[in-house]
Coordinates of C-alpha atoms and ligand atoms in Angstrom, one line a residue:
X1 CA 93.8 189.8 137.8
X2 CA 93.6 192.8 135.3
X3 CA 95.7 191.6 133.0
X4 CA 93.4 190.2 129.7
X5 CA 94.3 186.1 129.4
X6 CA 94.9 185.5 126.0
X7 CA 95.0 182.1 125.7
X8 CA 92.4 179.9 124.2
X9 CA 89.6 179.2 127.0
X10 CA 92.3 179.9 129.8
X11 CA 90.4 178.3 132.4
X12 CA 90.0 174.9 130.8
X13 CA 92.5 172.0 131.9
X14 CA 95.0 170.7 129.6
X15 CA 96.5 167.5 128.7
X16 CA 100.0 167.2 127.0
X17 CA 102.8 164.7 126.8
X18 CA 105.8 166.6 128.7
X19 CA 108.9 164.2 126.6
X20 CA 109.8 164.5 123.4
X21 CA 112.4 161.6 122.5
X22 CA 110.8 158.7 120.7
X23 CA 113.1 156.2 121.9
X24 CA 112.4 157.3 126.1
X25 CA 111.2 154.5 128.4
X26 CA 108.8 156.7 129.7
X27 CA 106.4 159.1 128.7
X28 CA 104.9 162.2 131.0
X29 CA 101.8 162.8 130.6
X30 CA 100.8 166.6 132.4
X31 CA 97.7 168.0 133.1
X32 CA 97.2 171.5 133.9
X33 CA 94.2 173.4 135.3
X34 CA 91.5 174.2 137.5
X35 CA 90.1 170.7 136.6
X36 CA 93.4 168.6 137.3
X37 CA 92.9 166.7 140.2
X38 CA 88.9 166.0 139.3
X39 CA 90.1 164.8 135.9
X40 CA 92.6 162.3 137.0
X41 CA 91.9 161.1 140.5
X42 CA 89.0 158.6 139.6
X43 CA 91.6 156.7 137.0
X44 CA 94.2 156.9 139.9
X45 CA 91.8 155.9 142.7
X46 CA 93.7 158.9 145.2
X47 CA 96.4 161.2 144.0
X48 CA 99.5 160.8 146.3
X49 CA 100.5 163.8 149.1
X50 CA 101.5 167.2 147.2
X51 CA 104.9 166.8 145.6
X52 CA 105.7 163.4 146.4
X53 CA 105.7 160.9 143.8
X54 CA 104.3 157.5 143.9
X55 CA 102.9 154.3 142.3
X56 CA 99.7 153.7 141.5
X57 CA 97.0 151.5 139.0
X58 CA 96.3 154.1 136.6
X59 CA 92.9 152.6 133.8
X60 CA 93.3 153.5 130.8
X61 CA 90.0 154.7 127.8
X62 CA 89.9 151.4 127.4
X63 CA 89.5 150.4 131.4
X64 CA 92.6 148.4 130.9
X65 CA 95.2 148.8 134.1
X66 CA 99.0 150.5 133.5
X67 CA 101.2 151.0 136.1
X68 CA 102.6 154.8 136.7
X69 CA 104.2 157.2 138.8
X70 CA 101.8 160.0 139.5
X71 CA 102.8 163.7 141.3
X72 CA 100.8 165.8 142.3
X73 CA 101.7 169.8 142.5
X74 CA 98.9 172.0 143.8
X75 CA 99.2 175.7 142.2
X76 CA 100.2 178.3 142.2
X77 CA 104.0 176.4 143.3
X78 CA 103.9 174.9 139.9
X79 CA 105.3 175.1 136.8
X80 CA 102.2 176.5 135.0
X81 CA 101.2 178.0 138.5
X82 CA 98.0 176.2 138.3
X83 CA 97.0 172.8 139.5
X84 CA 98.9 170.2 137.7
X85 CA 99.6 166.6 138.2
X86 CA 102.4 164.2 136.2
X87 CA 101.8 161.4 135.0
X88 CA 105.2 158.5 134.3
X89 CA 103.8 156.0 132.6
X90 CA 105.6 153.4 130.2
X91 CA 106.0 155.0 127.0
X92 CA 105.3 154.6 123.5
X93 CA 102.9 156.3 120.8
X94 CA 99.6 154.0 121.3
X95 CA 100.2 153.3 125.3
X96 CA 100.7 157.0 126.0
X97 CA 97.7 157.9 123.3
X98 CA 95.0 155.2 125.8
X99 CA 96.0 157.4 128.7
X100 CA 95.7 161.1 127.4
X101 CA 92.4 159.8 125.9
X102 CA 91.3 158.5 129.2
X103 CA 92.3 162.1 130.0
X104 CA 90.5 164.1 127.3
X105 CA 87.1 162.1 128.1
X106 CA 87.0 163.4 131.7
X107 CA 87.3 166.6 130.3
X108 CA 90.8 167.6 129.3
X109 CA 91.5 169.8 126.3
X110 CA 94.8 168.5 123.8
X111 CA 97.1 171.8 125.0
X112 CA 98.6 173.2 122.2
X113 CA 102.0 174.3 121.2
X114 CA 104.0 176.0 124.3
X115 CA 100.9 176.6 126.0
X116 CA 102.4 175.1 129.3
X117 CA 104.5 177.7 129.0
X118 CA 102.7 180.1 128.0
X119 CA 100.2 179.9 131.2
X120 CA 103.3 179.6 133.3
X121 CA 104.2 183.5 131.8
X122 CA 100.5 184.4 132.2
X123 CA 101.0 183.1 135.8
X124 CA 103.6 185.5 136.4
X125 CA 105.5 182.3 137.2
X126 CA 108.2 183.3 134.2
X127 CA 108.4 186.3 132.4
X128 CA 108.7 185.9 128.5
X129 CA 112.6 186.0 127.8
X130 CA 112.5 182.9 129.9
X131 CA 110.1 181.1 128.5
X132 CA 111.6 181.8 125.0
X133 CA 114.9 180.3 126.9
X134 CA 113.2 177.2 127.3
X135 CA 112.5 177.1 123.9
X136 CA 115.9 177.9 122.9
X137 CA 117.1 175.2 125.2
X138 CA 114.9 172.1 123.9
X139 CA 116.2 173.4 120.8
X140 CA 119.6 173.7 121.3
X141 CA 122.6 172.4 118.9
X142 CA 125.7 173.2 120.5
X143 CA 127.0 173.4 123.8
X144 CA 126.9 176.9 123.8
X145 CA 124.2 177.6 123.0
X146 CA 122.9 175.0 125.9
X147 CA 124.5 177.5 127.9
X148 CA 123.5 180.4 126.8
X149 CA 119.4 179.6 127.1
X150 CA 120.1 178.2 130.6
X151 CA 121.1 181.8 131.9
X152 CA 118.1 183.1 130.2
X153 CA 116.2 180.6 131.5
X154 CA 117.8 181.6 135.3
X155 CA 116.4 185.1 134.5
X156 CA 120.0 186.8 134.0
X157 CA 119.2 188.7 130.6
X158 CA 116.3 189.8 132.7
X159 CA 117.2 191.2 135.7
X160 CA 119.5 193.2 133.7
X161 CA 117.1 194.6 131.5
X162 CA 114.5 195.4 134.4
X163 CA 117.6 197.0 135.8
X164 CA 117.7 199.4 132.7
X165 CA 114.3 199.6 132.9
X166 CA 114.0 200.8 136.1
X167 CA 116.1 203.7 135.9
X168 CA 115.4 204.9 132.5
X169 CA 112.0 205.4 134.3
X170 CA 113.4 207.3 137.3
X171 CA 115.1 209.9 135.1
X172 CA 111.9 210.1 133.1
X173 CA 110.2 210.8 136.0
X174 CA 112.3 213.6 137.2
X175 CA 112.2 215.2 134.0
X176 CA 108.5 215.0 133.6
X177 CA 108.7 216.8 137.4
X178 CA 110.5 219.8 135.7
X179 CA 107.6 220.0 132.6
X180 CA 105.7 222.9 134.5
X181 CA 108.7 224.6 135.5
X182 CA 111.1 224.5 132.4
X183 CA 112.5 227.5 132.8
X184 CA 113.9 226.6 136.8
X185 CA 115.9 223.8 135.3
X186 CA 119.5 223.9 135.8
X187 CA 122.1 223.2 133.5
X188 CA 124.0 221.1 135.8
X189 CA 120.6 218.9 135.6
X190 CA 120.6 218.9 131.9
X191 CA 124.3 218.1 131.8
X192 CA 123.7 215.2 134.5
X193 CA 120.4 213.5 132.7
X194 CA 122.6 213.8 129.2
X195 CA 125.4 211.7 131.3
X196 CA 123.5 209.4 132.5
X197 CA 121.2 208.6 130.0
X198 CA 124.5 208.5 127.8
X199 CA 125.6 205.4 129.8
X200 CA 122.3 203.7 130.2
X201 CA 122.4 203.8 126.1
X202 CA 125.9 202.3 126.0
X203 CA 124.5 199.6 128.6
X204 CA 121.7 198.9 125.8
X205 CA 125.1 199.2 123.2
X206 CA 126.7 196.6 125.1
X207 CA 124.4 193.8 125.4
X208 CA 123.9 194.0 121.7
X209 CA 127.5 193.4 120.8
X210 CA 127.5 190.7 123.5
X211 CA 124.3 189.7 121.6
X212 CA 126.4 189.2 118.3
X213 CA 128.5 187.3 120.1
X214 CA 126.4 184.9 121.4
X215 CA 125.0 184.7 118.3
X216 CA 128.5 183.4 116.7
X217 CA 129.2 181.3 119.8
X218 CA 126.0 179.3 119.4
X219 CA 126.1 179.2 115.3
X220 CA 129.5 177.0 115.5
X221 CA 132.0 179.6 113.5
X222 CA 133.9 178.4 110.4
X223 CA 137.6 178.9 110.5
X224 CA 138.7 178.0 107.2
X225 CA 142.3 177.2 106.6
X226 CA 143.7 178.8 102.9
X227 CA 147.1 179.7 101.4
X228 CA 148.7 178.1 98.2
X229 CA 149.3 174.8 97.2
X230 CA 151.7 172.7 99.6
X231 CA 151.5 175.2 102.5
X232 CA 150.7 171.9 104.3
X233 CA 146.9 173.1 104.9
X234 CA 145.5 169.4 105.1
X235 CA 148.3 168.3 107.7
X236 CA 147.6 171.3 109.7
X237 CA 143.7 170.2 109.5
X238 CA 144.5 167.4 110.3
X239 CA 146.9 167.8 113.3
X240 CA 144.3 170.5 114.6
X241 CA 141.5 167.3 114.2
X242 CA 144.0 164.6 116.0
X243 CA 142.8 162.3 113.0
X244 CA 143.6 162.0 109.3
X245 CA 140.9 163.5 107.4
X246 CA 141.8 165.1 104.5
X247 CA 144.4 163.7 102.5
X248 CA 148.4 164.8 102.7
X249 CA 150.7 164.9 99.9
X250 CA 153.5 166.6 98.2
X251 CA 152.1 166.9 95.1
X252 CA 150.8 170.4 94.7
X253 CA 147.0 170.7 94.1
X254 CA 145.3 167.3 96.0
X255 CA 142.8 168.9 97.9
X256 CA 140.6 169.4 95.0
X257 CA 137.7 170.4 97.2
X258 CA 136.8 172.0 100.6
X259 CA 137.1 169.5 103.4
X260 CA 135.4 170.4 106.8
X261 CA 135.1 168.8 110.5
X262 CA 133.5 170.0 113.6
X263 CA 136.0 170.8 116.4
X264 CA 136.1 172.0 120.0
X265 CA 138.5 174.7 120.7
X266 CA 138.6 175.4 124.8
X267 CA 135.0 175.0 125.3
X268 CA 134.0 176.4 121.7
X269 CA 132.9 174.2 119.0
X270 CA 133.7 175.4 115.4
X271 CA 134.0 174.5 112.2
X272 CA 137.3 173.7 110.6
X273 CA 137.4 173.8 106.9
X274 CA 140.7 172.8 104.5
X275 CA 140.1 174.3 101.0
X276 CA 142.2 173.7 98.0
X277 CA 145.3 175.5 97.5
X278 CA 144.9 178.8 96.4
X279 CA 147.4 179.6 92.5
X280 CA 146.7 181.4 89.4
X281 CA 148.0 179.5 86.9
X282 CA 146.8 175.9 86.4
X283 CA 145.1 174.1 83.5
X284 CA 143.1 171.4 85.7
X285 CA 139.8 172.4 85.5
X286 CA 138.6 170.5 88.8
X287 CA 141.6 172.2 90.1
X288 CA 140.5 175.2 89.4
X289 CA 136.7 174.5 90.1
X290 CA 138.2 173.8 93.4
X291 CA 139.7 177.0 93.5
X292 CA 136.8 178.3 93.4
X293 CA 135.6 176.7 96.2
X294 CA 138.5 178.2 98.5
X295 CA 137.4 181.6 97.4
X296 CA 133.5 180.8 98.7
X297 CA 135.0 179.7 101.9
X298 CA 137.1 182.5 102.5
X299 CA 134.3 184.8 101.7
X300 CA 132.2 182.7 104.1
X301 CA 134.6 182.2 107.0
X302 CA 134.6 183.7 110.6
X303 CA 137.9 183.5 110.6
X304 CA 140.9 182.6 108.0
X305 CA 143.9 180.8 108.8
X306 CA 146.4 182.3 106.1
X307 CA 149.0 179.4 105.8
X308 CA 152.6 179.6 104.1
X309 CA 155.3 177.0 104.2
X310 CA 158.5 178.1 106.3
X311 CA 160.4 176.8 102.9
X312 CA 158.5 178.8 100.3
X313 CA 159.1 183.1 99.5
X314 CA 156.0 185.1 100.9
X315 CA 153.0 185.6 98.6
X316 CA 151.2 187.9 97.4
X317 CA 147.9 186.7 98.4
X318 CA 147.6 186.9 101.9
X319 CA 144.3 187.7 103.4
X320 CA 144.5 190.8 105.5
X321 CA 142.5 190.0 107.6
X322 CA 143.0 186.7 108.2
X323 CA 145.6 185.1 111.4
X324 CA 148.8 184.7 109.3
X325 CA 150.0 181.6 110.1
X326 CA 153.8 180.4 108.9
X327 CA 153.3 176.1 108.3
X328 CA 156.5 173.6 108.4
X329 CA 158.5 175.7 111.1
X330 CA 160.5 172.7 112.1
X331 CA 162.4 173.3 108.5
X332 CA 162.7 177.0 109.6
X333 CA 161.7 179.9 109.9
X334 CA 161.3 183.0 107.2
X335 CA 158.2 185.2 108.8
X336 CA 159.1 186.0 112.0
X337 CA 156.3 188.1 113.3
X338 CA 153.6 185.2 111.8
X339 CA 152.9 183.0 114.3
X340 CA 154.8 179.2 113.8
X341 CA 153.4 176.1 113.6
X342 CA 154.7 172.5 112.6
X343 CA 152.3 169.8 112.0
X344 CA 154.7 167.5 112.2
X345 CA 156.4 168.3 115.5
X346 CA 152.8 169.4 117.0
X347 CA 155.3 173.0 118.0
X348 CA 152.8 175.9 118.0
X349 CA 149.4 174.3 117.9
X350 CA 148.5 175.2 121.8
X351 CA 148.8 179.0 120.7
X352 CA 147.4 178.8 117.4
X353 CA 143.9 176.8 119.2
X354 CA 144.1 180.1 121.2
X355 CA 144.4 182.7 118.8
X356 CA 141.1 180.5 116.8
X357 CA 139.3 180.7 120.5
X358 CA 139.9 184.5 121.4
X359 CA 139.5 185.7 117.6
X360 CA 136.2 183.9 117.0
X361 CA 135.2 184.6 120.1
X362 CA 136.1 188.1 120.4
X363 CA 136.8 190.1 123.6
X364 CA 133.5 188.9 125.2
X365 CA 134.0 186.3 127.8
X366 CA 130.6 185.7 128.6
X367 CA 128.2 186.0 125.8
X368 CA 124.7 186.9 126.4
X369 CA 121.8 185.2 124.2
X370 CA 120.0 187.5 122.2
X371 CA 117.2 186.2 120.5
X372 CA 116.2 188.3 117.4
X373 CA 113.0 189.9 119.4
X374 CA 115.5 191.2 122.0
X375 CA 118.1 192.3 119.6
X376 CA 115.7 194.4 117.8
X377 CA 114.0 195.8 121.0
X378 CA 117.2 196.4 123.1
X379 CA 118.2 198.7 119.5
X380 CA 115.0 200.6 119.4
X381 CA 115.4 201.4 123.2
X382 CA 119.1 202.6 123.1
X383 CA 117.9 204.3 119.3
X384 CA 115.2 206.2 121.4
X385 CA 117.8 207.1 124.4
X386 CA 119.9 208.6 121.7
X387 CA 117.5 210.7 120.4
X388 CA 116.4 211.8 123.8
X389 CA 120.4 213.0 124.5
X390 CA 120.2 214.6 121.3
X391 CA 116.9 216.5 122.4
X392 CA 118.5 217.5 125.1
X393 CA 121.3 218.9 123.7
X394 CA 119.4 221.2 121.3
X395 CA 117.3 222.6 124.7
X396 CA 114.3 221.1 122.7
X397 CA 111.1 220.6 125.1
X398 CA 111.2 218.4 128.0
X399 CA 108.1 217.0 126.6
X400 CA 109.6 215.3 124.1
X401 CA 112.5 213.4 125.9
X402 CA 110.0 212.0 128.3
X403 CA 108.3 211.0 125.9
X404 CA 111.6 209.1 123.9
X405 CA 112.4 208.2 127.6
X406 CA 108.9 206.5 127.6
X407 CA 109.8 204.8 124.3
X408 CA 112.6 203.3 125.4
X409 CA 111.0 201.9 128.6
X410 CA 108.6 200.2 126.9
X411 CA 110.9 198.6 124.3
X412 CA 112.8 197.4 127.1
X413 CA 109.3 196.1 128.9
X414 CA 109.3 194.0 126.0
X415 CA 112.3 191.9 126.4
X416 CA 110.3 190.3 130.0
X417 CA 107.0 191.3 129.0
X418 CA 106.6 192.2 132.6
X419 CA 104.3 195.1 132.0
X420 CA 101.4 193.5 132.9
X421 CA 98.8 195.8 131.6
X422 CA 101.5 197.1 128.6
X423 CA 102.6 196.5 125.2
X424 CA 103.2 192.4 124.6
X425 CA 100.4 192.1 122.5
X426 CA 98.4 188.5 121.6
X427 CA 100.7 189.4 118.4
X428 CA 103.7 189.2 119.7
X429 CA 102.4 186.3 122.2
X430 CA 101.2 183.7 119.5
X431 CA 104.1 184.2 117.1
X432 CA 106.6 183.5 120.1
X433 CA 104.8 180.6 121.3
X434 CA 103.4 178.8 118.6
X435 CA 107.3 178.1 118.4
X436 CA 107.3 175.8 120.9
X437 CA 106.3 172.3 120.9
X438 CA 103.2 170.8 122.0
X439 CA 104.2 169.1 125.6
X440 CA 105.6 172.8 126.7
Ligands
GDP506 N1 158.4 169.3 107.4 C1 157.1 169.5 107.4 N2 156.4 169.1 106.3 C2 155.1 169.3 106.3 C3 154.4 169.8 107.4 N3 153.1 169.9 107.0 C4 153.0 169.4 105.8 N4 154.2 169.0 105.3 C5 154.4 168.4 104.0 O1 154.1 169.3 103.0 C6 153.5 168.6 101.9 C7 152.1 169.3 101.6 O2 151.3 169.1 102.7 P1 149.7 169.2 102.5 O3 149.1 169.2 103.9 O4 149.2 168.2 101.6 O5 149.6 170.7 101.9 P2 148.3 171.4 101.3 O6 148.5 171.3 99.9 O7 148.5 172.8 101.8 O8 147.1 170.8 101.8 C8 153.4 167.2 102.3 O9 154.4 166.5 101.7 C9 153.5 167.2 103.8 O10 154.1 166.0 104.3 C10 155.2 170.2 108.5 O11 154.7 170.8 109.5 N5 156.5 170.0 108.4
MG507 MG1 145.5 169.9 100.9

């Protein structure tokens, strides 16, 4: 292997427990290295056939017996591509700590954060984005995002961006063909690399608006609902929640401050927010403290629901931008191009949970994850293929868009950190996975 391994004494065996929850029944133990199966065959008496799991009396530092379920998975089919062999035994903090120190006295080092991981990249089992997708995963807050990290996990990001890759270095490479011979060049050529490298950029374009996205799909948007006093914006809350939350009266001013509630609209999970009703003129100090309040929201919100009562003039006030909404349409109806709801008769609340979805979500149907390290890397790649269109253009040297061409092949290298010899530095290695836990 010519590739430099970075890690800490990379041919030393480690020893980490593999589960995380403190209330599990069981604890996995895994050991990794050259060393595994010398290290924890004499406490097992004889590992069990490759890949098969079985029981066996497993002795402790303390030479006392526990029962566990050992595998054993030969490298390089494993998930570090080394040796490594699991380890189910009964957990809890002091039982699992008598086993790994069994573990660590034959010779076993304490692995450190993500370094599981990390030797499974340096294995060529995973290339980065993934492993940073099982990071993403474990940490994972909304469904979304559980989905999003699995595809980068399956290596969907990836093969896309090798993809790009791939032929941002072909046309490179017919370019640099042409450097002694500049003058033979045709301008059909220079009009077809300018096209093509034109839509390789807005491939790069793409994925990072489907980036932003996935970004807002995982972060649980806030829809805040606004719009005066007695618009009905708590029974709409309400209605929208299937519960009674906030509070619903007819006396103008109640909600005195912002109420909010997770909620999932077709498969997305948002935030709903009712805010106190928006008027000028009151003397109520909480009232108008609260006020206040509705004005953070709005500022704050993905999306605003703009709500006026069916039985009240328009306002001024509406937010432009917001999804005008028209509240109390079983008493009527005065805005006929908002769109209607009643909370009381449930009549346009299917449409407006499918506005929320398709505004918040935007016209992407299937967002990609973007961690900020691809973000930034996809930009400088589709930065550099602009500048190379633009070098072309002015008939500048050939020279030089190779040489952006090359920029933006290794910003895109980057993303998988495939390039085995190239550019993912132990920099950029420790910072992404001293992020993980220890265990991974
Ligand atoms: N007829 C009718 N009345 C409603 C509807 N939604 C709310 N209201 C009434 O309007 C008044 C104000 O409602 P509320 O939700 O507290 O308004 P908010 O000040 O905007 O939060 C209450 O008396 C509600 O019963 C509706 O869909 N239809
Ligand atoms: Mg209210």
């Amino acid at each position: 292997m010519t590739r430099p391994r970075a890690s800490q004494s990379p041919d030393s065996t480690i020893v980490g427990v593999a589960t995380g929850t403190p209330d599990g029944g069981v604890a996995i133990v895994r050991v990794s290295g050259p060393e595994a199966r010398s290290i924890v065959e004499p406490i097992v008496e004889t590992l069990p056939p490759p890949r098969t799991l079985a029981r066996r009396r497993l002795r402790d530092s303390e030479g006392a017996a526990e029962d566990a379920l050992v595998v054993w998975m030969p490298g390089p089919k494993s998930f570090t591509g080394e040796d490594v062999i699991e380890l189910h035994v009964h957990a809890g903090a002091r039982n699992v700590g008598r086993i790994v120190a069994a573990l660590r006295e034959r010779g076993a080092r304490a692995a450190g954060p993500g370094e599981f991981t990390r030797r499974a990249f340096e294995h060529g089992r995973l290339s980065l984005e993934q492993a940073e997708g099982i990071a993403a995963l474990i940490a994972a807050r909304t469904s979304a995002a559980i989905d999003q990290a699995r595809r980068l996990v399956a290596g969907e990001l990836g093969r896309e961006v090798e993809a790009l890759r791939r032929a941002v270095g072909d046309l490179r490479a017919e370019i640099e063909a042409n450097l002694d011979f500049p003058d033979d060049v045709a301008d059909g050529d220079v009009s077809r690399w300018r096209e093509e490298l034109m839509q390789h950029e807005a491939t790069a374009r793409a994925w990072l608006r489907s980036f932003a996205a996935g970004q807002r799909a995982r972060e649980r948007a806030r829809v805040v609902i606004a719009g005066p006093p007695n618009a009905g914006k708590s029974a709409l809350f309400n209605a929208l929640l299937g519960r009674s939350r906030a509070i619903v009266s007819p006396t103008p001013g109640t909600t005195r401050d912002y109420v909010e509630a997770e909620l999932l609209i077709d498969g997305l999970e948002v935030v709903v927010v009712d805010t106190a009703g928006l008027r000028s003129a009151t003397d109520d100090s909480i009232e108008h403290e609260g006020i206040g309040r509705s004005r953070e929201q709005i500022a704050g919100a993905e999306l605003v629901l703009w709500l006026e009562p069916a039985e009240a003039a328009p306002t001024e006030a509406a937010v432009p931008e917001g999804l005008h909404v028209e509240s109390k349409r079983d008493l009527g109806a005065r805005r006929p191009d908002w769109l209607g709801v009643s909370a009381q008769t449930g009549e346009g609340l299917e449409e407006l949970r499918a506005q929320i979805a398709t505004r918040v979500r935007g016209d992407e149907t299937a967002p990609w994850i973007g961690l900020a390290r691809h973000r930034d890397r996809a930009f400088d790649a589709a930065a550099a293929m602009a500048s190379a269109q633009g070098l072309l253009e002015r008939a500048a040297p050939l020279e030089l868009v190779a040489f952006e061409l090359g920029v933006a092949e290794r910003q895109l290298a980057e993303i998988t950190g495939r390039d085995a010899l190239g550019p993912v530095g132990e920099d950029v290695l420790g910072r992404i996975f001293s992020q993980f836990c220890i265990g991974k």
